[in-house]
GROMACS .gro file of C-alpha atoms in nm:
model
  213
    1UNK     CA    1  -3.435   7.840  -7.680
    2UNK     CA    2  -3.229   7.993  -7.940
    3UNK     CA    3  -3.066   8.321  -7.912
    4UNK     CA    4  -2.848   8.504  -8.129
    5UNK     CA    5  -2.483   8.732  -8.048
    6UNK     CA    6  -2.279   8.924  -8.258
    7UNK     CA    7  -1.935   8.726  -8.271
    8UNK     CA    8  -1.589   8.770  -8.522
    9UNK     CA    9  -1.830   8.998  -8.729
   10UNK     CA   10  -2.111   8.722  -8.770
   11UNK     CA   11  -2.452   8.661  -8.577
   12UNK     CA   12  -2.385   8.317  -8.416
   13UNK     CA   13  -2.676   8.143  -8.316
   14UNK     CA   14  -2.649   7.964  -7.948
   15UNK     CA   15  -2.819   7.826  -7.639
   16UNK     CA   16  -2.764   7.869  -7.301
   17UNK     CA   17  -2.870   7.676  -7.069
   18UNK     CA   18  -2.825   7.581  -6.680
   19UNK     CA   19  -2.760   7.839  -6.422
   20UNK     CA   20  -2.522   8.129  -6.498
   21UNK     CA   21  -2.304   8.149  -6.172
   22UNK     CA   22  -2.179   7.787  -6.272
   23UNK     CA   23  -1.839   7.689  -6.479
   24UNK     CA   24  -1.949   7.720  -6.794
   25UNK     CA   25  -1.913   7.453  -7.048
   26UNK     CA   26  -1.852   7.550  -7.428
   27UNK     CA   27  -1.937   7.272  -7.685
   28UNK     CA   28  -1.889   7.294  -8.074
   29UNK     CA   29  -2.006   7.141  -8.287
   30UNK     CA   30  -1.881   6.914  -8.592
   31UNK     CA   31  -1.874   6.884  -8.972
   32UNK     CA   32  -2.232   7.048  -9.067
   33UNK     CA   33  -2.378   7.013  -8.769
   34UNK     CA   34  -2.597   7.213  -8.598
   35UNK     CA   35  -2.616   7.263  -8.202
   36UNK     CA   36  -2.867   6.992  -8.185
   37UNK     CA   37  -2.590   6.761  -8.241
   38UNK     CA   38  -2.499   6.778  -7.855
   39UNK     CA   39  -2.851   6.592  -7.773
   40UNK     CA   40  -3.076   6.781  -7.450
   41UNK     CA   41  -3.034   6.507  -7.221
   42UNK     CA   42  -2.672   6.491  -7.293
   43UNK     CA   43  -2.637   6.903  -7.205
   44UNK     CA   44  -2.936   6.836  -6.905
   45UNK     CA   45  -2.701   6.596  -6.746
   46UNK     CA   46  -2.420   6.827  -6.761
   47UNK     CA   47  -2.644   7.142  -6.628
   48UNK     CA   48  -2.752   6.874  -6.308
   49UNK     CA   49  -2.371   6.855  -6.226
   50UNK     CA   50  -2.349   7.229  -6.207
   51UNK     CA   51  -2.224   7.344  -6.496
   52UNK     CA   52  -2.352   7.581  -6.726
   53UNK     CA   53  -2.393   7.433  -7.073
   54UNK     CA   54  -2.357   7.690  -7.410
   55UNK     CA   55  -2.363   7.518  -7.770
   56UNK     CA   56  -2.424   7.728  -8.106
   57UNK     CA   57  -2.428   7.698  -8.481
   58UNK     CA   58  -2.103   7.704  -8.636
   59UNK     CA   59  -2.084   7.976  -8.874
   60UNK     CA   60  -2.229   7.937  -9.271
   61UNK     CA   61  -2.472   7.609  -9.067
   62UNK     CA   62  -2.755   7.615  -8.847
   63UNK     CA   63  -2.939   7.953  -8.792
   64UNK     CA   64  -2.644   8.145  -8.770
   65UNK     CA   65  -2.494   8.356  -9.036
   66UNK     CA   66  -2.462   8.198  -9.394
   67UNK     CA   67  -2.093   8.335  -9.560
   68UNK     CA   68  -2.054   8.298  -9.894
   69UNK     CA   69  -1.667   8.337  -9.937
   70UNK     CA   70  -1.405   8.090  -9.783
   71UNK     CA   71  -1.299   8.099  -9.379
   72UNK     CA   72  -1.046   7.925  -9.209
   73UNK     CA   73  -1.077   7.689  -8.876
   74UNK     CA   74  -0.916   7.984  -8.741
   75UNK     CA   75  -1.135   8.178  -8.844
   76UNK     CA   76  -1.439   7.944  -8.679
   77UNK     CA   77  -1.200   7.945  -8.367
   78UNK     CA   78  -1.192   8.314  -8.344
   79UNK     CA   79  -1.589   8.263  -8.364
   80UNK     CA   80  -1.613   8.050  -8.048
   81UNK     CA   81  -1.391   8.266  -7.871
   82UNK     CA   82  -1.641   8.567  -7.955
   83UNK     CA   83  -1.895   8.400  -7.775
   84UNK     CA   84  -1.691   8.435  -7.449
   85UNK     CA   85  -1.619   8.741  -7.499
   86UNK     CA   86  -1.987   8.850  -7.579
   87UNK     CA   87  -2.101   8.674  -7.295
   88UNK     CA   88  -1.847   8.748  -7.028
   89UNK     CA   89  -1.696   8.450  -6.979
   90UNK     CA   90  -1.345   8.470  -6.886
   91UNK     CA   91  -1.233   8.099  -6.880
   92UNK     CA   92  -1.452   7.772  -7.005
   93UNK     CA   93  -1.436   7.405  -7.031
   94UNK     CA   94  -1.400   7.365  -7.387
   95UNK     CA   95  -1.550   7.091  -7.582
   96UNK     CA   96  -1.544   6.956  -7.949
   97UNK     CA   97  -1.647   6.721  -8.124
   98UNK     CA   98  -1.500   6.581  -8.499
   99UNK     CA   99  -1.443   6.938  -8.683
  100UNK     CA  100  -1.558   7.090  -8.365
  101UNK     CA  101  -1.241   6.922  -8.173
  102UNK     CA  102  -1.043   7.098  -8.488
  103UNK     CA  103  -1.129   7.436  -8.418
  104UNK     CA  104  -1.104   7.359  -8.011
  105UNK     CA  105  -0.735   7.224  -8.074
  106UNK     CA  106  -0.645   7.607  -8.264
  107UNK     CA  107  -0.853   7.755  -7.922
  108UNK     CA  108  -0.725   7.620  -7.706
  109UNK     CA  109  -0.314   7.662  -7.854
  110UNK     CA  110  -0.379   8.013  -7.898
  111UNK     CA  111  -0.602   8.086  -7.578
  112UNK     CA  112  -0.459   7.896  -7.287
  113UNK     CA  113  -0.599   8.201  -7.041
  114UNK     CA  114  -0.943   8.068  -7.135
  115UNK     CA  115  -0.934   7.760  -7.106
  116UNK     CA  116  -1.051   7.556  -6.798
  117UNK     CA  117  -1.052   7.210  -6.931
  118UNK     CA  118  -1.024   7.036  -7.284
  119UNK     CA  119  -1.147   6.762  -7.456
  120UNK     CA  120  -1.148   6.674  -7.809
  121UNK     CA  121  -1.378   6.384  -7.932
  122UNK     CA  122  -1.333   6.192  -8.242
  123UNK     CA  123  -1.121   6.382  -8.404
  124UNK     CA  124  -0.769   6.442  -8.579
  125UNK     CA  125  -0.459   6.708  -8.527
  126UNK     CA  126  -0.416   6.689  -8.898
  127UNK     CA  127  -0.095   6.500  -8.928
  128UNK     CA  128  -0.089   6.333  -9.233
  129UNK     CA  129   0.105   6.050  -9.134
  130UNK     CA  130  -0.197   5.959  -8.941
  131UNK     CA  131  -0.394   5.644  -9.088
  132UNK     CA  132  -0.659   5.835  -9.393
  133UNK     CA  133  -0.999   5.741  -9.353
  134UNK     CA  134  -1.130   5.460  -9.562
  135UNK     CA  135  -1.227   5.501  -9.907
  136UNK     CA  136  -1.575   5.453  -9.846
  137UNK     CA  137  -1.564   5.744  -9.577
  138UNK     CA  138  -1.331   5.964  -9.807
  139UNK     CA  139  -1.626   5.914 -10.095
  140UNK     CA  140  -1.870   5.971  -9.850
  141UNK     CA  141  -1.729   6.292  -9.689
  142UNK     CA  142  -1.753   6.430 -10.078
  143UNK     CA  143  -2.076   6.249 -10.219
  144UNK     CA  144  -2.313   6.476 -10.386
  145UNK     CA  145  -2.688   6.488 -10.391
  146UNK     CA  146  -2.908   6.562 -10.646
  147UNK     CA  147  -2.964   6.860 -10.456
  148UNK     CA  148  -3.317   6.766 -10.308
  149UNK     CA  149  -3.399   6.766  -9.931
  150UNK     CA  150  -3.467   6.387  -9.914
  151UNK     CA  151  -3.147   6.297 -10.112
  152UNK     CA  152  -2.984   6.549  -9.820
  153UNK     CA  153  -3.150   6.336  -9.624
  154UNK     CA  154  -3.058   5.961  -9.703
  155UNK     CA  155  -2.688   6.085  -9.744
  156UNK     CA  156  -2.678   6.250  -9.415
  157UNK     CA  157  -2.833   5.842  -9.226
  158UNK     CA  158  -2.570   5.714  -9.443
  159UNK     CA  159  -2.251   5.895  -9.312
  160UNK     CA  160  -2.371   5.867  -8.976
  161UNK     CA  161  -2.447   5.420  -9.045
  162UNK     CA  162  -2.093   5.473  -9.144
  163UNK     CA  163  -1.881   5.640  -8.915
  164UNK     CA  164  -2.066   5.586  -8.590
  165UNK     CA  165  -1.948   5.288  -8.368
  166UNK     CA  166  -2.017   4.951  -8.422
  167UNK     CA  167  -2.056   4.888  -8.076
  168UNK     CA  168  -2.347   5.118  -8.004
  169UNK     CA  169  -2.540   5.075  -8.318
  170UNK     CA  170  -2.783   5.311  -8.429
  171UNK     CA  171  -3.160   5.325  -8.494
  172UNK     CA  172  -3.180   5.433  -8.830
  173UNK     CA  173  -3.543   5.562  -8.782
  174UNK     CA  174  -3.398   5.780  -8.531
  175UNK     CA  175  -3.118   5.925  -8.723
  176UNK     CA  176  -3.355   5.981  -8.979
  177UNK     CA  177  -3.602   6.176  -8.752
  178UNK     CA  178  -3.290   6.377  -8.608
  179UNK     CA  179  -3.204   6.454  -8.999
  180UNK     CA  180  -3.556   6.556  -9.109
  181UNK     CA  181  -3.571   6.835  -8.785
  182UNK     CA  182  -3.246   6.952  -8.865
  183UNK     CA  183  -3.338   7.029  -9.200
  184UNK     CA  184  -3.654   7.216  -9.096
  185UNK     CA  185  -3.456   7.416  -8.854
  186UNK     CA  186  -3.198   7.480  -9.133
  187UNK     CA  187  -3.131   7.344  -9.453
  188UNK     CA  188  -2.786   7.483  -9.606
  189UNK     CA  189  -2.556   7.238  -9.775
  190UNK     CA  190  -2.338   7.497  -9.924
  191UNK     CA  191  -2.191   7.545  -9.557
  192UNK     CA  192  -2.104   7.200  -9.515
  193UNK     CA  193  -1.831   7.187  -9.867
  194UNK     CA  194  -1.724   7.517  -9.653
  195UNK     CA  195  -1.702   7.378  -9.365
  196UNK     CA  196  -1.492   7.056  -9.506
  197UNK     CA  197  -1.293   7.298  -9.768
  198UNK     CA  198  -1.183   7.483  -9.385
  199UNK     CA  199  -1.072   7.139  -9.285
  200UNK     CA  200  -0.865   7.032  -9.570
  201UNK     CA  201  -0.705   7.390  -9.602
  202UNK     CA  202  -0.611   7.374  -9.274
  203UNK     CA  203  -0.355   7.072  -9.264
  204UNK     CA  204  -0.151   6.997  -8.967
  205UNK     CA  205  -0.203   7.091  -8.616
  206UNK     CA  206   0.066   6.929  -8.464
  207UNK     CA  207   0.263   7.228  -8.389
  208UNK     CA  208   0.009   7.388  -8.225
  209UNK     CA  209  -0.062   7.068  -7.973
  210UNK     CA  210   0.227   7.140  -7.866
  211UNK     CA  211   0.190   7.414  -7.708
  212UNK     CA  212  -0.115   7.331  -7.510
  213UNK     CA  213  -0.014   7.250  -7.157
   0.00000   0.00000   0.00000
């Protein structure tokens, strides 16, 4: 069930679920994504181990606020951190995935008194003497629709065909499916070019890392 808290200035939108005396998990999300992203049986297995399990909308995605001038990943770290703090959590297991694992790396650097645990998945500190993604994914990442929700759509099943793993191949039906309710909970693509502009703006992490014990 969605619920909504006042966080960094914005209304976040988030879900919490499993019981609240547990250790509470705090998973963000990636690139555009909305808190769906983190599937139920993935967050019900985690609430039958005893944790408690929140996930939200990113800012300018989802249900939560739309902002219509640019942010940092700072910025979208200072977010998740709200959501402690607005819930009275003092320390959590932090989670990201992809952009998600961005803003948990800035966190987590900045916040080591409240954090339990961290784990970033599929994602990148930034250094650019990392490998760059392919072409195809950098075209991808910036490919524009014609600015219809089924061209959304297809481009969305697309990225997904492309940059998921070849060893656990995916139903395209499904992604499509997963796609289509997305976009009838929310449908925003300006926030995703935000959301990517934050990542490129940001540039290297590495620093930071560092100081994450």
């Amino acid at each position: 069930m969605d619920k909504f808290l006042n966080s960094n200035s914005l209304t976040l939108c988030y879900q919490d679920l499993g019981h609240t005396s547990n250790p509470v998990i705090l998973l963000i999300a990636g690139l555009g994504e909305q808190l769906g992203e983190w599937p139920d049986a993935f967050c019900q297995q985690l609430c039958a181990r005893d944790y408690r399990v929140i996930r939200f909308d990113n800012r300018d995605i989802g249900r939560s606020s739309k902002v219509t001038s640019t942010y940092s990943l700072s910025d979208m770290a200072d977010d998740a951190l709200g959501i402690l703090d607005a819930l009275d959590v003092p320390a959590a297991h932090i989670v990201g995935m992809s952009m998600g694992g961005m803003i948990a790396q800035i966190l987590c650097a900045q916040n080591p008194q409240r954090v339990l645990s961290f784990c970033s998945i599929m994602s990148s500190s930034g250094n650019p003497d990392l490998p760059a993604p392919t072409p195809a994914v950098q075209a991808m990442l910036v490919k524009k629709t014609e600015g219809t929700l089924d061209s959304f759509i297809d481009n969305w099943v697309d990225a997904k065909l492309l940059i998921d793993s070849p060893s656990y191949p995916a139903d395209e039906s499904k992604l499509r499916a997963r796609a289509t309710a997305n976009c009838q909970r929310s449908y925003h693509p300006a926030g995703y070019l935000r959301h990517l502009n934050a990542i490129y703006a940001n540039g290297s992490r590495v620093a930071q890392l560092k100081k994450i014990k």
